[in-house]
Tab-separated table of C-alpha atoms and ligand atoms in Angstrom:
chain	number	residue	atom	x	y	z
A	1359	MET	CA	0.000	0.000	0.000
A	1360	ALA	CA	2.666	2.471	1.080
A	1361	GLU	CA	4.709	1.423	-1.943
A	1362	THR	CA	1.874	2.071	-4.395
A	1363	GLN	CA	1.479	5.538	-2.948
A	1364	ALA	CA	5.188	6.209	-3.215
A	1365	ASN	CA	5.045	5.292	-6.907
A	1366	ASP	CA	2.265	7.795	-7.478
A	1367	VAL	CA	4.365	10.630	-6.123
A	1368	LEU	CA	6.406	12.626	-8.616
A	1369	VAL	CA	7.772	15.375	-6.384
A	1370	SER	CA	8.468	15.380	-2.647
A	1371	PHE	CA	9.551	18.336	-0.576
A	1372	ARG	CA	11.002	16.913	2.655
A	1373	GLY	CA	11.584	19.358	5.483
A	1374	VAL	CA	12.575	22.074	3.029
A	1375	GLN	CA	13.575	25.444	4.425
A	1376	LYS	CA	14.789	28.550	2.675
A	1377	SER	CA	16.418	31.654	4.014
A	1378	TYR	CA	17.917	34.336	1.786
A	1379	ASP	CA	19.652	36.265	4.569
A	1380	GLY	CA	20.613	33.428	6.914
A	1381	GLU	CA	18.159	34.723	9.523
A	1382	SER	CA	14.499	34.752	8.550
A	1383	LEU	CA	12.936	31.663	7.007
A	1384	ILE	CA	10.990	32.479	3.836
A	1385	VAL	CA	9.972	28.822	3.562
A	1386	LYS	CA	9.572	26.975	6.872
A	1387	ASP	CA	9.689	23.202	6.934
A	1388	LEU	CA	7.871	22.489	3.685
A	1389	ASN	CA	6.623	18.907	3.405
A	1390	LEU	CA	4.641	18.248	0.269
A	1391	ASP	CA	4.011	15.306	-2.033
A	1392	ILE	CA	2.912	16.100	-5.572
A	1393	ARG	CA	1.255	13.229	-7.384
A	1394	LYS	CA	1.938	12.150	-10.943
A	1395	GLY	CA	-0.489	13.823	-13.344
A	1396	GLU	CA	-1.786	16.169	-10.697
A	1397	PHE	CA	-2.600	19.848	-11.217
A	1398	LEU	CA	-1.422	21.364	-7.958
A	1399	THR	CA	-1.678	25.071	-7.242
A	1400	LEU	CA	0.294	27.054	-4.699
A	1401	LEU	CA	-2.019	29.862	-3.631
A	1402	GLY	CA	-1.222	32.596	-1.176
A	1403	PRO	CA	-0.743	36.317	-0.612
A	1404	SER	CA	2.223	38.241	-1.924
A	1405	GLY	CA	5.456	37.312	-0.190
A	1406	SER	CA	4.186	34.005	1.211
A	1407	GLY	CA	6.969	31.985	-0.451
A	1408	LYS	CA	5.244	30.550	-3.537
A	1409	THR	CA	7.814	31.608	-6.118
A	1410	THR	CA	10.663	30.678	-3.795
A	1411	SER	CA	9.256	27.150	-3.463
A	1412	LEU	CA	8.825	26.852	-7.222
A	1413	MET	CA	12.349	28.159	-7.865
A	1414	MET	CA	13.794	25.516	-5.565
A	1415	LEU	CA	11.920	22.847	-7.498
A	1416	ALA	CA	13.137	24.304	-10.795
A	1417	GLY	CA	16.703	24.431	-9.468
A	1418	PHE	CA	17.227	28.207	-9.631
A	1419	GLU	CA	17.317	28.456	-5.831
A	1420	THR	CA	18.927	26.043	-3.377
A	1421	PRO	CA	17.140	24.897	-0.217
A	1422	THR	CA	18.843	26.076	2.980
A	1423	SER	CA	17.968	22.674	4.421
A	1424	GLY	CA	15.859	19.672	3.553
A	1425	GLU	CA	15.551	17.715	0.371
A	1426	ILE	CA	13.550	17.742	-2.855
A	1427	LEU	CA	12.937	14.436	-4.621
A	1428	LEU	CA	11.883	14.062	-8.244
A	1429	ALA	CA	10.631	10.595	-9.170
A	1430	GLY	CA	12.183	9.285	-5.966
A	1431	ARG	CA	15.662	10.777	-6.519
A	1432	SER	CA	17.153	13.716	-4.695
A	1433	ILE	CA	17.625	16.626	-7.104
A	1434	ASN	CA	19.403	18.939	-4.699
A	1435	ASN	CA	22.545	18.696	-6.795
A	1436	VAL	CA	20.955	18.430	-10.240
A	1437	PRO	CA	21.255	21.626	-12.320
A	1438	PRO	CA	18.023	23.153	-13.731
A	1439	HIS	CA	18.512	22.050	-17.352
A	1440	LYS	CA	18.930	18.425	-16.273
A	1441	ARG	CA	15.693	18.264	-14.295
A	1442	ASP	CA	13.367	17.705	-17.279
A	1443	ILE	CA	11.022	20.457	-16.130
A	1444	GLY	CA	9.116	22.866	-18.399
A	1445	MET	CA	8.501	26.400	-17.202
A	1446	VAL	CA	6.156	29.275	-17.931
A	1447	PHE	CA	6.430	32.569	-16.097
A	1448	GLN	CA	4.488	35.807	-16.251
A	1449	ASN	CA	7.393	37.606	-17.868
A	1450	TYR	CA	9.295	34.696	-19.296
A	1451	ALA	CA	9.935	36.414	-22.595
A	1452	LEU	CA	10.135	34.546	-25.850
A	1453	PHE	CA	13.326	35.047	-27.834
A	1454	PRO	CA	12.412	38.183	-29.817
A	1455	HIS	CA	14.795	37.541	-32.722
A	1456	MET	CA	13.386	34.066	-33.353
A	1457	THR	CA	10.104	33.205	-35.025
A	1458	VAL	CA	7.447	31.329	-33.097
A	1459	ALA	CA	8.527	28.059	-34.725
A	1460	GLU	CA	12.186	28.747	-33.892
A	1461	ASN	CA	11.238	29.518	-30.291
A	1462	LEU	CA	9.503	26.161	-30.062
A	1463	ALA	CA	12.335	24.329	-31.797
A	1464	PHE	CA	14.939	25.724	-29.405
A	1465	PRO	CA	14.359	23.408	-26.405
A	1466	LEU	CA	14.389	20.443	-28.801
A	1467	SER	CA	17.573	21.382	-30.682
A	1468	VAL	CA	19.481	21.904	-27.427
A	1469	ARG	CA	18.432	18.377	-26.525
A	1470	GLY	CA	19.986	17.147	-29.758
A	1471	MET	CA	16.810	16.079	-31.545
A	1472	SER	CA	16.940	15.511	-35.323
A	1473	LYS	CA	15.577	18.166	-37.700
A	1474	THR	CA	12.620	16.092	-38.923
A	1475	ASP	CA	11.572	15.184	-35.390
A	1476	VAL	CA	11.873	18.822	-34.353
A	1477	ALA	CA	9.654	19.943	-37.236
A	1478	GLU	CA	7.048	17.357	-36.354
A	1479	ARG	CA	7.013	18.264	-32.645
A	1480	VAL	CA	6.837	22.000	-33.377
A	1481	LYS	CA	3.872	21.431	-35.656
A	1482	ARG	CA	2.054	19.456	-32.982
A	1483	ALA	CA	2.840	22.017	-30.291
A	1484	LEU	CA	1.508	24.862	-32.436
A	1485	SER	CA	-1.651	22.945	-33.091
A	1486	MET	CA	-2.084	22.222	-29.372
A	1487	VAL	CA	-2.322	25.937	-28.597
A	1488	GLN	CA	-4.281	26.656	-31.782
A	1489	LEU	CA	-1.583	28.723	-33.444
A	1490	ASP	CA	-1.009	26.487	-36.478
A	1491	ALA	CA	-0.697	29.418	-38.867
A	1492	PHE	CA	1.600	31.507	-36.669
A	1493	GLY	CA	4.891	29.609	-36.872
A	1494	GLY	CA	6.517	32.215	-39.102
A	1495	ARG	CA	5.663	35.245	-37.007
A	1496	TYR	CA	7.936	37.003	-34.559
A	1497	PRO	CA	6.801	37.430	-30.930
A	1498	ALA	CA	6.331	41.190	-31.416
A	1499	GLN	CA	3.709	40.395	-34.063
A	1500	LEU	CA	1.546	38.493	-31.577
A	1501	SER	CA	-0.966	39.627	-28.951
A	1502	GLY	CA	-0.180	39.082	-25.256
A	1503	GLY	CA	-2.418	36.035	-25.114
A	1504	GLN	CA	-0.851	34.531	-28.228
A	1505	GLN	CA	2.641	35.086	-26.815
A	1506	GLN	CA	1.615	33.362	-23.617
A	1507	ARG	CA	0.270	30.441	-25.628
A	1508	VAL	CA	3.620	30.148	-27.413
A	1509	ALA	CA	5.371	30.216	-24.023
A	1510	LEU	CA	3.058	27.433	-22.908
A	1511	ALA	CA	3.759	25.419	-26.053
A	1512	ARG	CA	7.498	25.961	-25.573
A	1513	ALA	CA	7.288	24.606	-22.017
A	1514	LEU	CA	5.445	21.517	-23.227
A	1515	VAL	CA	7.135	20.854	-26.555
A	1516	PHE	CA	9.874	18.605	-25.151
A	1517	GLU	CA	7.249	16.598	-23.276
A	1518	PRO	CA	8.603	17.152	-19.777
A	1519	GLN	CA	7.182	15.070	-16.952
A	1520	LEU	CA	6.625	18.235	-14.932
A	1521	VAL	CA	5.627	21.790	-15.848
A	1522	LEU	CA	5.919	24.750	-13.498
A	1523	MET	CA	3.873	27.888	-14.080
A	1524	ASP	CA	4.295	31.044	-12.033
A	1525	GLU	CA	1.429	33.502	-12.546
A	1526	PRO	CA	1.470	32.764	-16.275
A	1527	LEU	CA	-1.757	34.682	-16.890
A	1528	GLY	CA	-1.085	37.647	-14.623
A	1529	ALA	CA	-0.510	40.102	-17.461
A	1530	LEU	CA	-3.651	39.222	-19.420
A	1531	ASP	CA	-7.050	40.900	-19.212
A	1532	LYS	CA	-9.870	39.108	-17.426
A	1533	GLN	CA	-11.591	37.594	-20.448
A	1534	LEU	CA	-8.416	36.246	-22.001
A	1535	ARG	CA	-7.228	35.030	-18.620
A	1536	GLU	CA	-10.398	32.991	-18.133
A	1537	HIS	CA	-10.116	31.594	-21.636
A	1538	MET	CA	-6.485	30.600	-21.056
A	1539	GLN	CA	-7.381	29.008	-17.720
A	1540	MET	CA	-9.676	26.610	-19.526
A	1541	GLU	CA	-7.132	26.071	-22.280
A	1542	ILE	CA	-4.357	25.174	-19.832
A	1543	LYS	CA	-6.716	22.931	-17.926
A	1544	HIS	CA	-7.732	21.076	-21.093
A	1545	ILE	CA	-4.120	20.684	-22.210
A	1546	HIS	CA	-3.320	19.269	-18.778
A	1547	GLN	CA	-6.189	16.794	-19.061
A	1548	ARG	CA	-5.146	15.760	-22.561
A	1549	LEU	CA	-1.438	15.313	-21.869
A	1550	GLY	CA	-1.652	14.007	-18.311
A	1551	VAL	CA	1.460	16.042	-17.449
A	1552	THR	CA	2.045	17.061	-13.826
A	1553	VAL	CA	1.563	20.790	-13.303
A	1554	VAL	CA	2.611	22.961	-10.378
A	1555	TYR	CA	0.915	26.305	-10.780
A	1556	VAL	CA	1.404	29.466	-8.753
A	1557	THR	CA	-1.186	32.192	-8.386
A	1558	HIS	CA	-2.514	34.613	-5.823
A	1559	ASP	CA	-5.903	34.579	-7.545
A	1560	GLN	CA	-8.196	32.266	-5.605
A	1561	GLY	CA	-10.759	32.030	-8.432
A	1562	GLU	CA	-8.036	30.823	-10.773
A	1563	ALA	CA	-6.824	28.290	-8.207
A	1564	LEU	CA	-10.306	26.909	-7.547
A	1565	THR	CA	-11.176	26.662	-11.256
A	1566	MET	CA	-8.059	24.901	-12.452
A	1567	SER	CA	-6.661	22.675	-9.732
A	1568	ASP	CA	-6.969	19.120	-8.524
A	1569	ARG	CA	-5.543	20.312	-5.210
A	1570	VAL	CA	-4.635	23.699	-3.815
A	1571	ALA	CA	-1.928	24.350	-1.219
A	1572	VAL	CA	-2.669	27.578	0.645
A	1573	PHE	CA	0.557	29.349	1.599
A	1574	HIS	CA	0.950	31.939	4.336
A	1575	GLN	CA	4.221	33.160	5.788
A	1576	GLY	CA	6.199	30.311	4.308
A	1577	GLU	CA	3.931	27.546	5.537
A	1578	ILE	CA	1.173	25.479	3.994
A	1579	GLN	CA	-1.977	26.258	5.936
A	1580	GLN	CA	-4.075	23.630	4.204
A	1581	ILE	CA	-3.809	21.445	1.135
A	1582	ALA	CA	-7.022	20.052	-0.298
A	1583	PRO	CA	-9.220	19.842	-3.399
A	1584	PRO	CA	-10.986	23.169	-4.173
A	1585	HIS	CA	-14.391	22.129	-2.886
A	1586	GLU	CA	-13.000	20.910	0.413
A	1587	LEU	CA	-10.942	24.050	0.867
A	1588	TYR	CA	-14.007	26.212	0.344
A	1589	GLU	CA	-16.446	24.189	2.422
A	1590	HIS	CA	-14.092	22.957	5.145
A	1591	PRO	CA	-11.413	25.566	5.806
A	1592	ARG	CA	-9.226	24.418	8.655
A	1593	ASN	CA	-8.399	27.805	10.114
A	1594	SER	CA	-9.279	31.500	9.938
A	1595	PHE	CA	-6.594	32.310	7.434
A	1596	VAL	CA	-7.910	29.817	4.884
A	1597	ALA	CA	-11.543	30.712	5.560
A	1598	ASN	CA	-10.785	34.358	4.897
A	1599	PHE	CA	-8.458	33.879	1.972
A	1600	ILE	CA	-10.814	31.592	0.041
A	1601	GLY	CA	-14.205	33.018	-0.807
A	1602	GLU	CA	-16.358	35.496	0.996
A	1603	ASN	CA	-16.915	35.159	4.655
A	1604	ASN	CA	-18.839	36.759	7.527
A	1605	ARG	CA	-16.696	36.848	10.632
A	1606	ILE	CA	-18.025	37.319	14.118
A	1607	ALA	CA	-15.750	37.439	17.134
A	1608	GLY	CA	-16.822	35.570	20.259
A	1609	GLN	CA	-15.763	33.462	23.179
A	1610	LEU	CA	-15.950	29.699	23.447
A	1611	HIS	CA	-18.719	28.941	25.924
A	1612	SER	CA	-18.816	25.150	25.844
A	1613	LEU	CA	-17.439	22.322	23.779
A	1614	ASP	CA	-19.157	19.032	23.001
A	1615	GLY	CA	-17.308	16.799	20.540
A	1616	ASP	CA	-17.280	18.485	17.144
A	1617	ARG	CA	-19.916	21.020	18.203
A	1618	CYS	CA	-19.595	24.067	20.397
A	1619	THR	CA	-21.468	27.042	21.739
A	1620	VAL	CA	-19.981	30.492	21.305
A	1621	SER	CA	-21.025	33.642	23.216
A	1622	LEU	CA	-20.976	36.911	21.353
A	1623	ALA	CA	-20.112	40.290	22.886
A	1624	ARG	CA	-23.740	41.205	23.579
A	1625	GLY	CA	-24.559	37.839	25.096
A	1626	GLU	CA	-26.104	36.062	22.112
A	1627	LYS	CA	-25.189	32.389	21.755
A	1628	VAL	CA	-24.271	30.657	18.488
A	1629	GLU	CA	-24.121	26.903	18.026
A	1630	ALA	CA	-21.311	26.046	15.677
A	1631	LEU	CA	-18.943	23.389	14.358
A	1632	ALA	CA	-15.841	23.331	16.549
A	1633	VAL	CA	-13.103	23.360	13.917
A	1634	ASN	CA	-10.107	25.106	15.413
A	1635	VAL	CA	-10.830	26.235	18.953
A	1636	GLY	CA	-9.107	26.120	22.334
A	1637	GLN	CA	-10.723	25.822	25.737
A	1638	PRO	CA	-13.951	27.389	27.055
A	1639	GLY	CA	-13.225	31.048	27.731
A	1640	ASP	CA	-10.837	31.365	24.768
A	1641	SER	CA	-11.484	33.794	21.933
A	1642	VAL	CA	-12.786	32.358	18.667
A	1643	SER	CA	-13.971	33.725	15.356
A	1644	LEU	CA	-17.083	32.429	13.664
A	1645	SER	CA	-17.113	32.064	9.907
A	1646	ILE	CA	-20.361	31.992	7.937
A	1647	ARG	CA	-20.507	32.041	4.121
A	1648	PRO	CA	-22.944	34.694	2.789
A	1649	GLU	CA	-24.741	32.125	0.604
A	1650	ARG	CA	-25.542	29.986	3.664
A	1651	VAL	CA	-27.535	32.626	5.514
A	1652	ARG	CA	-31.288	32.209	5.196
A	1653	LEU	CA	-33.752	35.091	5.376
A	1654	ASN	CA	-37.302	35.458	6.656
A	1655	GLY	CA	-39.391	32.271	6.669
A	1656	HIS	CA	-36.480	30.258	5.251
A	1657	SER	CA	-34.636	30.740	8.533
A	1658	GLU	CA	-37.297	29.044	10.669
A	1659	SER	CA	-35.596	25.645	10.666
A	1660	CYS	CA	-32.172	27.092	11.539
A	1661	ALA	CA	-30.589	26.369	14.921
A	1662	ASN	CA	-29.132	29.876	14.965
A	1663	ARG	CA	-31.716	32.616	14.527
A	1664	PHE	CA	-31.183	36.338	14.807
A	1665	SER	CA	-32.542	39.446	13.230
A	1666	GLY	CA	-30.863	41.880	10.903
A	1667	ARG	CA	-31.520	45.350	9.626
A	1668	VAL	CA	-31.151	45.737	5.874
A	1669	ALA	CA	-28.557	48.409	5.124
A	1670	GLU	CA	-27.796	48.062	1.415
A	1671	PHE	CA	-28.455	46.063	-1.755
A	1672	ILE	CA	-25.672	45.352	-4.216
A	1673	TYR	CA	-26.909	43.962	-7.517
A	1674	LEU	CA	-24.550	41.675	-9.383
A	1675	GLY	CA	-26.720	40.526	-12.270
A	1676	ASP	CA	-27.475	36.930	-11.360
A	1677	HIS	CA	-27.400	37.434	-7.616
A	1678	VAL	CA	-27.717	40.166	-5.067
A	1679	ARG	CA	-25.617	40.860	-2.015
A	1680	ILE	CA	-27.501	42.303	0.900
A	1681	ARG	CA	-25.584	44.112	3.601
A	1682	LEU	CA	-27.219	43.883	7.009
A	1683	GLU	CA	-26.559	44.876	10.577
A	1684	VAL	CA	-26.452	41.622	12.542
A	1685	CYS	CA	-25.211	40.857	16.054
A	1686	GLY	CA	-23.574	44.243	16.362
A	1687	ARG	CA	-21.774	44.001	13.015
A	1688	THR	CA	-22.557	46.454	10.253
A	1689	ASP	CA	-20.876	44.446	7.498
A	1690	PHE	CA	-22.791	41.193	7.558
A	1691	PHE	CA	-23.467	39.989	4.014
A	1692	VAL	CA	-26.100	37.673	2.654
A	1693	LYS	CA	-25.959	36.450	-0.916
A	1694	GLN	CA	-29.136	35.493	-2.716
A	1695	PRO	CA	-29.907	34.384	-6.264
A	1696	ILE	CA	-32.046	37.086	-7.907
A	1697	ALA	CA	-34.872	34.606	-8.390
A	1698	GLU	CA	-35.128	34.049	-4.624
A	1699	LEU	CA	-35.048	37.687	-3.609
A	1700	ASP	CA	-38.210	38.943	-1.914
A	1701	PRO	CA	-39.083	41.994	-4.044
A	1702	ALA	CA	-40.724	43.688	-1.063
A	1703	LEU	CA	-37.509	43.706	0.957
A	1704	SER	CA	-36.220	47.276	1.436
A	1705	VAL	CA	-33.461	49.177	3.169
A	1706	GLY	CA	-34.342	49.709	6.822
A	1707	ASP	CA	-36.426	46.516	7.150
A	1708	VAL	CA	-35.676	44.343	10.142
A	1709	VAL	CA	-35.893	40.681	9.125
A	1710	PRO	CA	-35.395	37.350	10.809
A	1711	LEU	CA	-32.398	35.441	9.530
A	1712	GLY	CA	-30.468	32.346	10.490
A	1713	TRP	CA	-27.992	29.661	9.625
A	1714	ALA	CA	-27.600	25.982	10.386
A	1715	ILE	CA	-24.981	24.622	12.797
A	1716	GLU	CA	-23.115	22.901	9.955
A	1717	HIS	CA	-22.740	26.232	8.158
A	1718	VAL	CA	-20.976	28.124	10.912
A	1719	ARG	CA	-17.413	27.250	11.776
A	1720	ALA	CA	-15.713	28.218	15.025
A	1721	LEU	CA	-12.084	28.981	14.226
A	1722	ASP	CA	-9.020	30.561	15.764
A	1723	PRO	CA	-9.431	34.270	16.507
A	1724	LEU	CA	-8.187	36.645	13.862
A	1725	PRO	CA	-5.401	39.010	14.803
A	1726	ALA	CA	-6.831	42.419	15.708
A	1727	ALA	CA	-7.136	44.486	12.523
B	2000	ATP	N1	16.386	36.607	-4.223
B	2000	ATP	C1	15.863	37.047	-3.062
B	2000	ATP	N2	16.648	37.605	-2.107
B	2000	ATP	C2	16.131	38.012	-0.936
B	2000	ATP	N3	14.826	37.910	-0.593
B	2000	ATP	C3	13.995	37.367	-1.490
B	2000	ATP	C4	14.454	36.903	-2.772
B	2000	ATP	N4	13.404	36.406	-3.450
B	2000	ATP	C5	12.338	36.549	-2.637
B	2000	ATP	N5	12.677	37.125	-1.466
B	2000	ATP	C6	11.775	37.413	-0.340
B	2000	ATP	O1	11.154	36.202	0.061
B	2000	ATP	C7	9.779	36.408	0.382
B	2000	ATP	C8	8.928	35.466	-0.425
B	2000	ATP	O2	9.043	35.815	-1.787
B	2000	ATP	P1	8.352	34.992	-2.946
B	2000	ATP	O3	8.782	35.597	-4.233
B	2000	ATP	O4	8.612	33.545	-2.743
B	2000	ATP	O5	6.825	35.305	-2.652
B	2000	ATP	P2	5.520	34.967	-3.508
B	2000	ATP	O6	4.634	34.163	-2.617
B	2000	ATP	O7	5.885	34.385	-4.817
B	2000	ATP	O8	4.870	36.412	-3.689
B	2000	ATP	P3	4.140	37.101	-4.971
B	2000	ATP	O9	2.706	36.657	-4.940
B	2000	ATP	O10	4.269	38.567	-4.672
B	2000	ATP	O11	4.870	36.688	-6.211
B	2000	ATP	C9	9.501	37.886	0.150
B	2000	ATP	O12	9.544	38.539	1.384
B	2000	ATP	C10	10.639	38.314	-0.742
B	2000	ATP	O13	10.962	39.655	-0.529
B	2001	MG	MG1	5.762	35.076	-6.785
C-alpha cells in the first residue's frame, strides 16, 4: 500500500527550508508530495513563499535545508537544465529575434533532436495551442495572449514530466485570462502532465486545480481539493483567503465533541462546528458564508436565529448581495440568487435570519485588525 502511494508521487519536498539572509525563514519546513499527473496550485498572498518554493523545485534556488525528490531521486545537486522540467512565467519572454517556430524548436535542438523530429514536434505544439498558422511570425507580431500560448507550447514541446507555471496569466485581461485558464486545464487533461501552478488569484486556483496548497508566511496552511478548501477551511486564514466570509468574534462557551457554543459580545449564543478552537473562555472567530444565511421564513428551521436590519443592496446581475446589521456588526453579508429575492424587501427593514450549525465554523481568533 505504502509502496503504491510512493510510486504515485512525482515530487516530494522533505523538510525544506529557505532563508535568503541566513536569519528569517521564507519557507519553513515544507513537506509536500505532488502526485503524478496532478494539477497542484500554490495559492497565497504576496510574499508568502510561492515563487521561492517553485524556484527551488526548478533548481534556480537552493534549499537552505531539507531535500527535494523528483521521481524518488534527490535533485538537490541536479542543475536546472537536467531536471526535465518545463517552465512558464508571467514575464518569461520569448526570444524576440526568433520566429514562433524557432522559439519552439529551441528546447528540442538543445536536446539534440533531429531536424525532422523537431519539425514534427513543433507542428504538434503549435496545433495544441491553436496557433497552427503563426509559426513564421515574430513574438512582437503576436498579442499578449498569443505570446503566452507560445510560451506554454514551448514549455510543453519537449514533453517534460513536470511543468511549473508562475502567474502565467497575470498580465492578461480578465476575459483572455479565463479563456487561457480553460485552455491550460484542457491541455493538462489531454497530456496528463504534472503541473505545479502558482497564483494569488483564488478564483483561478479553484477553477483549475486538482488540489490547492494555501501558503501563508512560508507555511502550507491547508492542502485540499478546491471544494473541500471552500467548504471545510481548517483555520481563519484559509476561511478568509478563500471566498467570501462573515466573521463574528466571540468566546468559546462550551465544547461538546465536534460542536460548540460560542457567546458573542452582547450575550447572544451561536451553536457552531468546533473546527479550530481552544478551551472554554478562549477567543474564537465564527465564519459563515454569505450564501448559507437564510432570510425570513427560510430561517425558521435554523438552529441559529437572529434578526438583521437591511442596510444596502448590491446587484450583481445573477445574484444580489444584501448588507445587514447583525449581532452588532454592520458588514454582515447575505448572498441570494435574484430569483429568490423577496421583491418587497427594502433598506431599513428588520428581518429574521439564520444559519444551520453545519454552516458556521468556530475557528481561531483573527489578529486584531
Ligand atoms: N532573491 C531574493 N533575495 C532576498 N529575498 C527574497 C528573494 N526572493 C524573494 N525574497 C523574499 O522572500 C519572500 C517570499 O518571496 P516569494 O517571491 O517567494 O513570494 P511569492 O509568494 O511568490 O509572492 P508574490 O505573490 O508577490 O509573487 C519575500 O519577502 C521576498 O521579498
Ligand atoms: Mg511570486
